[in-house]
XYZ file of C-alpha atoms in Angstrom:
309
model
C -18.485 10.960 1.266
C -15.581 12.395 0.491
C -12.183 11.322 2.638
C -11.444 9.433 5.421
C -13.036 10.348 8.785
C -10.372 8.913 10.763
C -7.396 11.217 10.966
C -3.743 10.197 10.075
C -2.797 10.027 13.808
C -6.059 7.593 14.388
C -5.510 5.498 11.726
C -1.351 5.154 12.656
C -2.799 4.029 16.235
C -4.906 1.787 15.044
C -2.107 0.045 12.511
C -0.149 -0.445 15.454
C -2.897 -2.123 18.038
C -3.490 -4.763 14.991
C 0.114 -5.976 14.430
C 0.062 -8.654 17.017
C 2.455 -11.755 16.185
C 0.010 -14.510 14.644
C -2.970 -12.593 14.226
C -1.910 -12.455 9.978
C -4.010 -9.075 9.674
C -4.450 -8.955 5.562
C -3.677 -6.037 3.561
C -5.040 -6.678 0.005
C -2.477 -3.636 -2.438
C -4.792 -1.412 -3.934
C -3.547 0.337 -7.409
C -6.249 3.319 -6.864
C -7.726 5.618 -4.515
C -11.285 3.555 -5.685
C -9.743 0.234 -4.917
C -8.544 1.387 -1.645
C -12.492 1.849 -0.733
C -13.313 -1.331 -2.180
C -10.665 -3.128 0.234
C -12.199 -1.457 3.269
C -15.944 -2.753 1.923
C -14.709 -6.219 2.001
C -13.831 -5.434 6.052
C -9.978 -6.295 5.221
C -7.986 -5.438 7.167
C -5.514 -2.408 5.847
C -4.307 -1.560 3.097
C -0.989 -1.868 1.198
C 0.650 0.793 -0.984
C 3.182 -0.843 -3.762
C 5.800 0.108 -4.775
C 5.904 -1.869 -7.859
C 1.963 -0.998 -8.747
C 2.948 2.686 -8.251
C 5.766 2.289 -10.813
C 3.777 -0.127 -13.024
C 0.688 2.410 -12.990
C 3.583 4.695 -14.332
C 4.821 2.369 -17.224
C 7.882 1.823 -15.203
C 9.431 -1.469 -14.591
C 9.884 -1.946 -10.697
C 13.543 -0.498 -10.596
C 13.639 2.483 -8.900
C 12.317 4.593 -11.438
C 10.058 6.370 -9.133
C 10.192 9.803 -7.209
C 9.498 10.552 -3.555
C 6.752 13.042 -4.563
C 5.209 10.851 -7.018
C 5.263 8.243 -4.146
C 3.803 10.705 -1.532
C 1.381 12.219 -3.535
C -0.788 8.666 -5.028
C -0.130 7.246 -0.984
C -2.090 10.164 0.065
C -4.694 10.332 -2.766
C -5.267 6.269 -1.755
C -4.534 6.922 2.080
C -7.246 9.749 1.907
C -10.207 7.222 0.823
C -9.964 4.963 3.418
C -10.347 4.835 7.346
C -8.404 1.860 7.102
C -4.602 2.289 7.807
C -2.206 2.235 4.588
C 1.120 0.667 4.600
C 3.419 2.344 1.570
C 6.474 0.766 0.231
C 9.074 3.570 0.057
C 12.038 1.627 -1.678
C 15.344 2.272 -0.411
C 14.226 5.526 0.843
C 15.283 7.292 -2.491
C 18.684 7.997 -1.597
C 20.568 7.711 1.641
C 19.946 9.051 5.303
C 19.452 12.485 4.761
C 16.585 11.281 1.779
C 15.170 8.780 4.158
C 14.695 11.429 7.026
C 12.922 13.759 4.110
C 11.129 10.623 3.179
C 9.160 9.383 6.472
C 7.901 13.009 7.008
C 6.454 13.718 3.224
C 4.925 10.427 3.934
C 4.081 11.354 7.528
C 2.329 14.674 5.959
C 0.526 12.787 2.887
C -1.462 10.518 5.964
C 0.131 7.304 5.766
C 0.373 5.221 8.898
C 3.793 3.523 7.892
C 5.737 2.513 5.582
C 9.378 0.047 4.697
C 12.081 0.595 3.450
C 14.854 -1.456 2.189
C 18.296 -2.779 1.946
C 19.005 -2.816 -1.496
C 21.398 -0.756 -3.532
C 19.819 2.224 -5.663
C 17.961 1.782 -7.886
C 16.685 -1.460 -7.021
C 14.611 -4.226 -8.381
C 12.118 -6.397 -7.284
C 12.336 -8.335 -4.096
C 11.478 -11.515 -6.243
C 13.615 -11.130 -9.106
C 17.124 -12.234 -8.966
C 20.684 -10.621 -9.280
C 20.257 -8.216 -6.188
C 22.848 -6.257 -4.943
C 22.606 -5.623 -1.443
C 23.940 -2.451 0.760
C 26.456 -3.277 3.689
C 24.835 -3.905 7.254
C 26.290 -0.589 8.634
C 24.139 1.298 5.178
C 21.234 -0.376 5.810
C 21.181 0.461 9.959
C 22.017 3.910 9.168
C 18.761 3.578 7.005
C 16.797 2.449 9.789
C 17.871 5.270 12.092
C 17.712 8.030 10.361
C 14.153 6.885 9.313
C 13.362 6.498 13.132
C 14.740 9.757 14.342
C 12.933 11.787 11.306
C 9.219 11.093 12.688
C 7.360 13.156 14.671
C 4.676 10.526 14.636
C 5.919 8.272 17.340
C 2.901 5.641 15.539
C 4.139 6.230 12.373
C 5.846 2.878 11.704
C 9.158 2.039 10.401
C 9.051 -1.222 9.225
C 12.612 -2.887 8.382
C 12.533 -4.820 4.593
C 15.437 -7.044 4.094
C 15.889 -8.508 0.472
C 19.501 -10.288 1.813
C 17.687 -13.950 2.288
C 18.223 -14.564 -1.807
C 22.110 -13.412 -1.589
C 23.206 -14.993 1.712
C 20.919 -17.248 3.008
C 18.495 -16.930 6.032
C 20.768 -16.824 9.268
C 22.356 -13.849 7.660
C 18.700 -12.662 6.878
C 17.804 -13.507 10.698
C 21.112 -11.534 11.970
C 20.325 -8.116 10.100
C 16.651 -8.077 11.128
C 17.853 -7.900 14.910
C 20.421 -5.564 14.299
C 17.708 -3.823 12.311
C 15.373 -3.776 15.383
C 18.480 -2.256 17.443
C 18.377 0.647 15.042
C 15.028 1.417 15.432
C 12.280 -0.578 13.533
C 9.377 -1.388 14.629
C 8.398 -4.107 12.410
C 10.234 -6.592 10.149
C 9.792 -7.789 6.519
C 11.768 -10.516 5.532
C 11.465 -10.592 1.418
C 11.504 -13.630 -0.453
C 11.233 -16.468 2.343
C 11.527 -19.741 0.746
C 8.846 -21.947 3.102
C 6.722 -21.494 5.969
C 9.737 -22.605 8.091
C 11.695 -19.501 7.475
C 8.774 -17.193 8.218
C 8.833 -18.972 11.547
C 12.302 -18.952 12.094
C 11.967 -15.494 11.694
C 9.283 -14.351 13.774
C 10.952 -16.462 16.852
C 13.652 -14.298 16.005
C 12.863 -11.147 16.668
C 10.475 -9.193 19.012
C 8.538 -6.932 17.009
C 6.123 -7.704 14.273
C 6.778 -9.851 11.581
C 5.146 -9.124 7.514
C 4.798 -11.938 5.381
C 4.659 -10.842 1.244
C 2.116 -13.273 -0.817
C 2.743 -12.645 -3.968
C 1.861 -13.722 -6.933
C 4.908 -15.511 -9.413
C 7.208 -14.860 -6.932
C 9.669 -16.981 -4.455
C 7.757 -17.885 -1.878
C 4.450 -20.392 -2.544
C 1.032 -19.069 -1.925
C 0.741 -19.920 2.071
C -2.981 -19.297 3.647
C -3.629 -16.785 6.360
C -3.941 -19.627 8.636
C -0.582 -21.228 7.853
C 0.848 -17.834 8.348
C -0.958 -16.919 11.470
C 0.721 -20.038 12.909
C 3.834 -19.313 11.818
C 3.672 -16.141 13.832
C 3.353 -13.633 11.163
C 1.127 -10.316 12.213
C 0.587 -9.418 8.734
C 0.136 -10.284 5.545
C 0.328 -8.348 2.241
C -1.145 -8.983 -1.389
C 0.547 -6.418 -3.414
C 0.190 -6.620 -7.293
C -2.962 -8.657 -6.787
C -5.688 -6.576 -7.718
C -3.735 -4.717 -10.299
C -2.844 -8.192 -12.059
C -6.939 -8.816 -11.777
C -7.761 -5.323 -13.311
C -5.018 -5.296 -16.076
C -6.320 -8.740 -16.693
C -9.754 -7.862 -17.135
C -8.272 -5.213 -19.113
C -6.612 -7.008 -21.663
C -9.514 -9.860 -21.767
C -12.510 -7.137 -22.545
C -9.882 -5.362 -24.973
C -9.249 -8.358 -26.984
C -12.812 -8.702 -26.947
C -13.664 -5.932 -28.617
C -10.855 -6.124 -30.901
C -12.618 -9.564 -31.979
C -16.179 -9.104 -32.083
C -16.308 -5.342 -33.148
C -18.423 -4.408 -29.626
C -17.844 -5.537 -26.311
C -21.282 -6.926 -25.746
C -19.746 -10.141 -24.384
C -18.216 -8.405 -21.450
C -20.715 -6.712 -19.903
C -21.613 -9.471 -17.374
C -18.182 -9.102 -15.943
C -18.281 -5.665 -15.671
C -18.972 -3.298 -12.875
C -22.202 -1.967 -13.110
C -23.130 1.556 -13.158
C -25.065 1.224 -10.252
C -22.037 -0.572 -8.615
C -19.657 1.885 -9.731
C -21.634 4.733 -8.403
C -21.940 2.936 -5.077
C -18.330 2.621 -4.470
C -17.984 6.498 -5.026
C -20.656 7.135 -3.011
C -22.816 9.373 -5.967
C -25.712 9.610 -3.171
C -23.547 11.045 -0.421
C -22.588 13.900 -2.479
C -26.082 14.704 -3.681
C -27.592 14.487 -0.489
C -24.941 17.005 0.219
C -25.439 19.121 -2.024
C -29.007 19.519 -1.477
C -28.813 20.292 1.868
C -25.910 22.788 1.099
C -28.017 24.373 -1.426
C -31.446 23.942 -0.796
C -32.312 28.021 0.111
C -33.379 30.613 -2.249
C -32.209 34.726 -1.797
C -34.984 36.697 -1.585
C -35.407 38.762 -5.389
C -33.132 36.090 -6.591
C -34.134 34.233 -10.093
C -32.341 31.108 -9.765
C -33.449 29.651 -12.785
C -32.088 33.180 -14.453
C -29.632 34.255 -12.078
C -26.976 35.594 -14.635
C -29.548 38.262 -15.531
C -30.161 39.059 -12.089
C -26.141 39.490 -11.102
């Protein structure tokens, strides 16, 4: 009922026991705070905060349209839901060292247990679009550092994104992850790999943990956890997934009614009420309640007790 009843600090431990080279924990992107329980139900692993769902929930394209306290705020609404831990995508960092510093520690105080940030110019785009313009090595340490030296969560982790694998190849993509590393990350997501080989090339690389991104429509094919476990990756996200299968569903039940004047057809796909109450635990908060409020004041007509007051 309720939040979480693992604290921040638990959950931040617990994110970084997990991220062990090859083990290809999954974190399925959830686009709610209800999806976020839903993804612990299915005993995944974590869960991943998107920064293209946030801004798509928004009716923004994913192009840096987004605010650090719009950002904060849904992570913690999503983070709070879930004793799993909850990796956010924080963009660039909105704005330079000084920003990023401000950044890790709203996201530190909303309860997240990490989060990335990247090497793109601002605003940026998505990782699997092309055209991206990429910041200078020295920008995109000084990044890195500052985020580092902001936390006062020593488990709060700083995980490195570099987009630069689409603009100058992988050995340049290999090269800034290390230097990357050297300014402080603790983990390393490598955006847009174009086979299983480069995830491996990667993660022989470096020495800290290695994220792969599956998804959907985007460079890199579809590779199973198992491929990616042996590749060496420790985790694996699924960011838009869920949202893409909601908005789906969405559109498919909408066009439905449109058609047929009732949406009678759907129901069978639908969540039930029984299903939905479930997931938002209905019976936790009544058994709550009654045993909050199951005492009478002596005198007191509860049934009338606005004529008693």
């Amino acid at each position: 009922m309720l939040f979480s009843k693992k604290t921040p600090e638990q959950k931040r431990r617990d994110l970084r026991a997990m991220l062990v080279p090859g083990a290809a924990v999954q974190f399925p992107g959830a686009f709610n705070p209800l999806s976020a329980r839903l993804i612990e139900e299915k005993k995944f692993d974590g869960v991943y905060i998107s920064g293209a769902v946030l801004a798509n929930d928004l009716g923004f394209p994913d192009i840096g349209m987004t605010t650090l306290s719009e950002v904060a705020a849904r992570g913690g609404q999503i983070a709070r839901m879930t004793d799993l831990p909850c990796l956010i995508d924080a963009d660039t960092g909105f704005g330079e060292p000084m920003n990023v510093a401000r950044t890790i520690q709203e996201l530190e105080n909303a309860g997240l247990a990490g989060t990335h940030i990247e090497d793109q110019f601002n605003p940026k785009r998505c990782g699997h679009l092309d055209g991206k313009n990429m910041v200078d090595l020295d920008t995109a340490v000084k990044r890195i550092a500052a985020a580092a030296d902001a936390r006062r969560d020593p488990n709060f982790l700083i995980m490195a994104r570099t987009d630069i694998r689409a603009v100058e190849g992988l050995q340049v993509a290999i090269d800034r992850a290390k230097a990357l590393v050297d300014a402080g990350a603790d983990a390393i997501f490598p955006e847009a790999m174009k086979d299983i080989s480069e995830f491996e090339a990667v993660c022989n690389a470096v020495n800290v943990p290695v994220l792969a991104n599956m998804t959907e429509f985007g460079k890199s094919e579809l590779f199973t956890k198992d491929a990616l476990a042996n590749a060496g990756v420790a985790m694996i996200i699924y960011p838009v997934t869920l949202l893409r299968s909601a908005m789906g569903a969405a559109e498919r039940v909408l066009d439905t009614l449109r058609a047929d004047g009732t949406q009678e057809a759907s129901v069978p796909e639908m969540l039930t009420r029984a299903r939905l109450y479930e997931l938002v635990d209905y019976q936790g908060y009544n058994q709550f309640d009654t045993g909050i409020f199951n005492f009478q004041v002596p005198g007191l007509d509860i049934g009338n007790n606005s004529a008693n007051l």
